[in-house]
Structures are given as C-alpha cells and as structure tokens.
Amino acid sequence: MAINGFEYKEFAQNLAQQALELIPPDFNENQKNYVANTLLNFSTIAGQALYDEGQFNVDQAVMITQIIAEWSFHKSVDLVRSGIPQQYWDPVMQKIAFTIFEIAKNAFTQNLPQDQCLQVIEHHVKKTWLDCIAELKDKNLIDDGLMEQASMQSNIDAMVQQQAEQEVPPQEQQPVPQKASPTGMPQQTPVSAPLGADTKVLKLATLAMLFNRLKQDKVQSILNKFSPDDANSVIKFMGMADLNAKMDTNAVLRCLQEIKTNIPRTQQSLAPSKIVDKIQNVSQYLDRSQIEQTLRLERNKVKKFVFTALEGEYYEIAPKVANIIATHLEDSV
C-alpha cells in the first residue's frame, strides 16, 4: 500500500537542488556533481522503496529519506576529501546508504525515540565507513597513509569539535518566515527557518541537535561558555522531543556549513600536553584492560600513541590526528 501524500521524487530533487549551495566551494564541477547526484539517487531510491512498501506514514518516510540525504551528502563530501580514487566511491556509498536504510527502518518499526534512532544510525554509518576503508586496504587498493587519511574524514564530528572550542558569535535575531516543505506539509517554525535569514534561533536549535549526541558533562562544559540566555535557549531546544522533525534538513545543513566556515580553528587544544591530559583523564574511568578492549580493532600505531600518553609521554604523530584519537577515546567513556 503506497504512502498517500509522499511525493518522494519531488522531495529528493528539492534536497539535491538545495545541497548544491552547501557543497564546499573548493570542489570542482565533477566533485560537486557527484555529491549532488549521490544525494539525489539515494534519496529517490529510498523514497520509492518506502512509498511502495507503505510500511510507514508520511512523516516517518520523510524523516528516513532526510536522514539518508543528510548522510549521503556528508559521506560523499568525506569521500572527495579522503583522496580515495573515484572508481571506489560508489561501492562505499552504496553500502552506507543500504545500512542507513535498513537501520532506520528497523528503528522506526521498533518505535525507538527519535534521538536514539539518530544515534544508532550514526554509529552504524561510522562503522560501515571504517569497514569500507579497511576493505579497500585489505584488497591493496589503497595504502596505509590513504587509509589513515580517509578514516579521519568526518564532517559531523569536525563540526561538533569546532563548536566545542568556540561559542557561536552572537547575532541579532531576525523574523522567521513560514516555509512549505516539498511534500506540501507546513514546516513548524521558528526552528525551520531558511538559513538565508541567518537567524540566531536556527543556529541555537542546530547546536541543540549536535549537543544531543554528546555526553551531558561535555555539553555542560560547552554551555558554560555561552551567555545565560543562549544557554537556556539551547537547553530548551534539547528538551524538545520533536526537535528533529521540526527542523528543515537543508537549512540545518547550510547552517552547519556556515558554522564550520566561520568559526576560527583553535590550536590550543592541539598542544601535545593538552592531548596527553585528555587521554590520561580517560584512565580515571577505564582501566587498562577496558582501554585495550576499546582499542582492539585499532592499528598498532594508534595503540602505541594511546598507551604512551597514559605514561605521560607524547608519541609523535600529527597533532590533528592525535586530537581525533583522544576525542574518540573520550567519547567511549
């Protein structure tokens, strides 16, 4: 039984068209077209499958399609940035899109809370990404250096990390116009405003979505840097059970891209002593055997770096890579 009112073709085309404005400006035409076409193809395929199955209602079908569109965008950008030869891009994206589709359907079938659905999907996207890269290396299609470079690519994680280092600059709140979705359903403003208005409320709501993926103690440490009014606004958005449903995916993507572009990168957190401190702090919560278990699938170089840091020394690897490893280990606590 088809889903009445779910115009998946129009919806996918609208997402792809708006994604063109979000693609990094340094990409060439071939790379831009790949990102946009990948999003369009997988959104259309997923939308049609959902439409034909008729297992979900319109809202659920829209949400699943939006999730696939968002991850298709980010991971295709990651592929371009990774340096992996283009002939291997499609197989990677096919595995990621299939994973998202199946995990999302299962999560919605089980009526999991929306935040939990997104967390489960994100976990499997990251796992599939690393598995695909490892498979390319096992087949000798890429070398160790390219595998390491590709494994570190993650727009979402980079945005969260940057936001943890800097507060969004205060801006004047502007009126938020109503906007209809491609499916004909009205978007519930004020949190779904187009980013063209560059509204402060949209940025705070977007941050709330990101913060919902972090652990509470980390969120609190970041919010301590905000003004009281902004912090309260973010907390209110985080408490909204239907925040993701109210947000316009394209506006959120554009907002995240602007945050990534405008926030200056700080080098302070990349100091070796800071990174060593981060890893040693993890030892307060995990003993050595637990850390070994956490790192069981990591490369020997990563393990050596972590255990050297636990002894108070810095094993020489690129600071950015070291910081990502330290952050990943913190997130496992």
PDB file of C-alpha atoms in Angstrom, residues 133-278:
ATOM      1  CA  ILE A 133      38.076   1.765   4.082  1.00  0.00           C
ATOM      2  CA  ALA A 134      39.617  -1.278   5.770  1.00  0.00           C
ATOM      3  CA  GLU A 135      38.288  -3.482   2.963  1.00  0.00           C
ATOM      4  CA  LEU A 136      39.935  -1.254   0.341  1.00  0.00           C
ATOM      5  CA  LYS A 137      43.208  -1.533   2.236  1.00  0.00           C
ATOM      6  CA  ASP A 138      42.876  -5.324   2.596  1.00  0.00           C
ATOM      7  CA  LYS A 139      42.444  -5.567  -1.178  1.00  0.00           C
ATOM      8  CA  ASN A 140      45.573  -3.385  -1.650  1.00  0.00           C
ATOM      9  CA  LEU A 141      43.512  -0.746  -3.445  1.00  0.00           C
ATOM     10  CA  ILE A 142      44.765   1.971  -1.064  1.00  0.00           C
ATOM     11  CA  ASP A 143      47.865   2.206   1.129  1.00  0.00           C
ATOM     12  CA  ASP A 144      48.230   2.774   4.880  1.00  0.00           C
ATOM     13  CA  GLY A 145      48.573   6.534   4.516  1.00  0.00           C
ATOM     14  CA  LEU A 146      45.411   6.871   2.455  1.00  0.00           C
ATOM     15  CA  MET A 147      43.531   4.561   4.814  1.00  0.00           C
ATOM     16  CA  GLU A 148      44.517   6.730   7.780  1.00  0.00           C
ATOM     17  CA  GLN A 149      43.614   9.930   5.954  1.00  0.00           C
ATOM     18  CA  ALA A 150      40.236   8.578   4.869  1.00  0.00           C
ATOM     19  CA  SER A 151      39.376   7.155   8.279  1.00  0.00           C
ATOM     20  CA  MET A 152      39.746  10.598   9.831  1.00  0.00           C
ATOM     21  CA  GLN A 153      37.253  12.266   7.487  1.00  0.00           C
ATOM     22  CA  SER A 154      34.009  13.230   9.239  1.00  0.00           C
ATOM     23  CA  ASN A 155      32.170  16.497   8.674  1.00  0.00           C
ATOM     24  CA  ILE A 156      29.780  15.848  11.548  1.00  0.00           C
ATOM     25  CA  ASP A 157      32.495  15.160  14.105  1.00  0.00           C
ATOM     26  CA  ALA A 158      34.550  18.122  12.904  1.00  0.00           C
ATOM     27  CA  MET A 159      31.589  20.441  13.387  1.00  0.00           C
ATOM     28  CA  VAL A 160      30.898  19.147  16.874  1.00  0.00           C
ATOM     29  CA  GLN A 161      34.540  19.522  17.828  1.00  0.00           C
ATOM     30  CA  GLN A 162      34.789  23.043  16.451  1.00  0.00           C
ATOM     31  CA  GLN A 163      31.628  24.020  18.259  1.00  0.00           C
ATOM     32  CA  ALA A 164      33.063  22.672  21.488  1.00  0.00           C
ATOM     33  CA  GLU A 165      36.016  25.013  21.096  1.00  0.00           C
ATOM     34  CA  GLN A 166      34.205  28.193  20.183  1.00  0.00           C
ATOM     35  CA  GLU A 167      30.881  29.801  21.050  1.00  0.00           C
ATOM     36  CA  VAL A 168      28.726  30.857  18.158  1.00  0.00           C
ATOM     37  CA  PRO A 169      29.142  34.653  17.762  1.00  0.00           C
ATOM     38  CA  PRO A 170      26.036  36.491  18.972  1.00  0.00           C
ATOM     39  CA  GLN A 171      23.793  37.824  16.230  1.00  0.00           C
ATOM     40  CA  GLU A 172      20.599  39.806  16.078  1.00  0.00           C
ATOM     41  CA  GLN A 173      17.548  37.593  15.900  1.00  0.00           C
ATOM     42  CA  GLN A 174      15.533  38.191  12.728  1.00  0.00           C
ATOM     43  CA  PRO A 175      11.896  37.433  11.860  1.00  0.00           C
ATOM     44  CA  VAL A 176      11.346  33.848  10.750  1.00  0.00           C
ATOM     45  CA  PRO A 177       9.095  33.327   7.714  1.00  0.00           C
ATOM     46  CA  GLN A 178       6.900  30.281   7.155  1.00  0.00           C
ATOM     47  CA  LYS A 179       8.149  27.751   4.614  1.00  0.00           C
ATOM     48  CA  ALA A 180       6.356  24.858   2.986  1.00  0.00           C
ATOM     49  CA  SER A 181       8.115  21.549   2.559  1.00  0.00           C
ATOM     50  CA  PRO A 182       8.352  19.731  -0.797  1.00  0.00           C
ATOM     51  CA  THR A 183       5.731  17.284   0.441  1.00  0.00           C
ATOM     52  CA  GLY A 184       3.229  20.065   0.945  1.00  0.00           C
ATOM     53  CA  MET A 185       3.328  19.774   4.723  1.00  0.00           C
ATOM     54  CA  PRO A 186       3.953  23.067   6.542  1.00  0.00           C
ATOM     55  CA  GLN A 187       7.248  23.241   8.377  1.00  0.00           C
ATOM     56  CA  GLN A 188       6.878  24.108  12.048  1.00  0.00           C
ATOM     57  CA  THR A 189       8.761  27.337  12.566  1.00  0.00           C
ATOM     58  CA  PRO A 190      10.589  29.078  14.222  1.00  0.00           C
ATOM     59  CA  VAL A 191      13.303  26.439  14.189  1.00  0.00           C
ATOM     60  CA  SER A 192      12.987  25.540  10.488  1.00  0.00           C
ATOM     61  CA  ALA A 193      13.778  28.961   9.030  1.00  0.00           C
ATOM     62  CA  PRO A 194      15.860  29.157   5.857  1.00  0.00           C
ATOM     63  CA  LEU A 195      19.458  29.938   6.678  1.00  0.00           C
ATOM     64  CA  GLY A 196      19.351  32.805   4.215  1.00  0.00           C
ATOM     65  CA  ALA A 197      17.926  34.810   7.106  1.00  0.00           C
ATOM     66  CA  ASP A 198      20.952  33.708   9.176  1.00  0.00           C
ATOM     67  CA  THR A 199      18.836  33.556  12.313  1.00  0.00           C
ATOM     68  CA  LYS A 200      20.330  33.118  15.723  1.00  0.00           C
ATOM     69  CA  VAL A 201      17.459  30.879  16.774  1.00  0.00           C
ATOM     70  CA  LEU A 202      18.235  28.440  13.951  1.00  0.00           C
ATOM     71  CA  LYS A 203      21.873  28.224  14.979  1.00  0.00           C
ATOM     72  CA  LEU A 204      20.974  27.577  18.593  1.00  0.00           C
ATOM     73  CA  ALA A 205      18.497  24.888  17.564  1.00  0.00           C
ATOM     74  CA  THR A 206      21.107  23.300  15.292  1.00  0.00           C
ATOM     75  CA  LEU A 207      23.590  23.284  18.159  1.00  0.00           C
ATOM     76  CA  ALA A 208      20.968  21.587  20.324  1.00  0.00           C
ATOM     77  CA  MET A 209      20.742  18.784  17.747  1.00  0.00           C
ATOM     78  CA  LEU A 210      24.521  18.362  17.847  1.00  0.00           C
ATOM     79  CA  PHE A 211      24.678  18.538  21.635  1.00  0.00           C
ATOM     80  CA  ASN A 212      22.059  15.789  21.926  1.00  0.00           C
ATOM     81  CA  ARG A 213      24.755  13.488  20.532  1.00  0.00           C
ATOM     82  CA  LEU A 214      27.272  14.415  23.225  1.00  0.00           C
ATOM     83  CA  LYS A 215      27.508  13.261  26.807  1.00  0.00           C
ATOM     84  CA  GLN A 216      25.932  15.515  29.402  1.00  0.00           C
ATOM     85  CA  ASP A 217      29.150  16.569  31.106  1.00  0.00           C
ATOM     86  CA  LYS A 218      30.640  17.698  27.812  1.00  0.00           C
ATOM     87  CA  VAL A 219      27.511  19.627  26.903  1.00  0.00           C
ATOM     88  CA  GLN A 220      27.540  21.404  30.247  1.00  0.00           C
ATOM     89  CA  SER A 221      31.192  22.418  29.862  1.00  0.00           C
ATOM     90  CA  ILE A 222      30.410  23.923  26.461  1.00  0.00           C
ATOM     91  CA  LEU A 223      27.247  25.690  27.639  1.00  0.00           C
ATOM     92  CA  ASN A 224      29.231  27.295  30.446  1.00  0.00           C
ATOM     93  CA  LYS A 225      30.915  29.386  27.761  1.00  0.00           C
ATOM     94  CA  PHE A 226      27.591  30.650  26.413  1.00  0.00           C
ATOM     95  CA  SER A 227      25.656  33.642  27.639  1.00  0.00           C
ATOM     96  CA  PRO A 228      22.884  32.657  30.098  1.00  0.00           C
ATOM     97  CA  ASP A 229      20.134  33.475  27.594  1.00  0.00           C
ATOM     98  CA  ASP A 230      21.729  31.469  24.789  1.00  0.00           C
ATOM     99  CA  ALA A 231      22.470  28.542  27.084  1.00  0.00           C
ATOM    100  CA  ASN A 232      18.863  28.455  28.267  1.00  0.00           C
ATOM    101  CA  SER A 233      17.637  28.544  24.672  1.00  0.00           C
ATOM    102  CA  VAL A 234      19.833  25.614  23.707  1.00  0.00           C
ATOM    103  CA  ILE A 235      18.683  23.620  26.738  1.00  0.00           C
ATOM    104  CA  LYS A 236      15.050  24.255  25.827  1.00  0.00           C
ATOM    105  CA  PHE A 237      15.651  23.074  22.266  1.00  0.00           C
ATOM    106  CA  MET A 238      17.439  19.963  23.554  1.00  0.00           C
ATOM    107  CA  GLY A 239      14.393  19.134  25.622  1.00  0.00           C
ATOM    108  CA  MET A 240      12.042  19.202  22.640  1.00  0.00           C
ATOM    109  CA  ALA A 241      11.157  15.602  21.812  1.00  0.00           C
ATOM    110  CA  ASP A 242      10.258  16.502  18.212  1.00  0.00           C
ATOM    111  CA  LEU A 243      13.096  18.958  17.502  1.00  0.00           C
ATOM    112  CA  ASN A 244      14.496  16.984  14.571  1.00  0.00           C
ATOM    113  CA  ALA A 245      11.068  16.715  12.964  1.00  0.00           C
ATOM    114  CA  LYS A 246      10.606  20.473  13.216  1.00  0.00           C
ATOM    115  CA  MET A 247      13.979  21.256  11.658  1.00  0.00           C
ATOM    116  CA  ASP A 248      14.345  21.722   7.926  1.00  0.00           C
ATOM    117  CA  THR A 249      17.178  19.423   6.844  1.00  0.00           C
ATOM    118  CA  ASN A 250      18.520  21.757   4.163  1.00  0.00           C
ATOM    119  CA  ALA A 251      18.525  24.749   6.487  1.00  0.00           C
ATOM    120  CA  VAL A 252      20.381  22.718   9.106  1.00  0.00           C
ATOM    121  CA  LEU A 253      22.985  21.554   6.583  1.00  0.00           C
ATOM    122  CA  ARG A 254      23.518  25.113   5.421  1.00  0.00           C
ATOM    123  CA  CYS A 255      23.782  26.321   8.999  1.00  0.00           C
ATOM    124  CA  LEU A 256      26.354  23.653   9.856  1.00  0.00           C
ATOM    125  CA  GLN A 257      28.380  24.568   6.781  1.00  0.00           C
ATOM    126  CA  GLU A 258      28.357  28.238   7.787  1.00  0.00           C
ATOM    127  CA  ILE A 259      29.391  27.401  11.347  1.00  0.00           C
ATOM    128  CA  LYS A 260      32.221  25.276  10.001  1.00  0.00           C
ATOM    129  CA  THR A 261      33.338  28.067   7.670  1.00  0.00           C
ATOM    130  CA  ASN A 262      33.096  30.979  10.101  1.00  0.00           C
ATOM    131  CA  ILE A 263      34.394  29.503  13.354  1.00  0.00           C
ATOM    132  CA  PRO A 264      38.149  30.009  13.631  1.00  0.00           C
ATOM    133  CA  ARG A 265      40.183  26.902  14.337  1.00  0.00           C
ATOM    134  CA  THR A 266      41.986  26.973  17.636  1.00  0.00           C
ATOM    135  CA  GLN A 267      45.374  25.333  18.004  1.00  0.00           C
ATOM    136  CA  GLN A 268      45.412  25.367  21.799  1.00  0.00           C
ATOM    137  CA  SER A 269      43.635  22.029  22.117  1.00  0.00           C
ATOM    138  CA  LEU A 270      46.197  20.509  19.721  1.00  0.00           C
ATOM    139  CA  ALA A 271      49.100  21.107  22.078  1.00  0.00           C
ATOM    140  CA  PRO A 272      50.721  17.728  22.945  1.00  0.00           C
ATOM    141  CA  SER A 273      50.330  18.345  26.681  1.00  0.00           C
ATOM    142  CA  LYS A 274      46.588  19.003  26.248  1.00  0.00           C
ATOM    143  CA  ILE A 275      46.113  15.832  24.224  1.00  0.00           C
ATOM    144  CA  VAL A 276      48.058  13.741  26.742  1.00  0.00           C
ATOM    145  CA  ASP A 277      45.906  15.202  29.526  1.00  0.00           C
ATOM    146  CA  LYS A 278      42.733  14.221  27.653  1.00  0.00           C
TER     147      LYS A 278
END
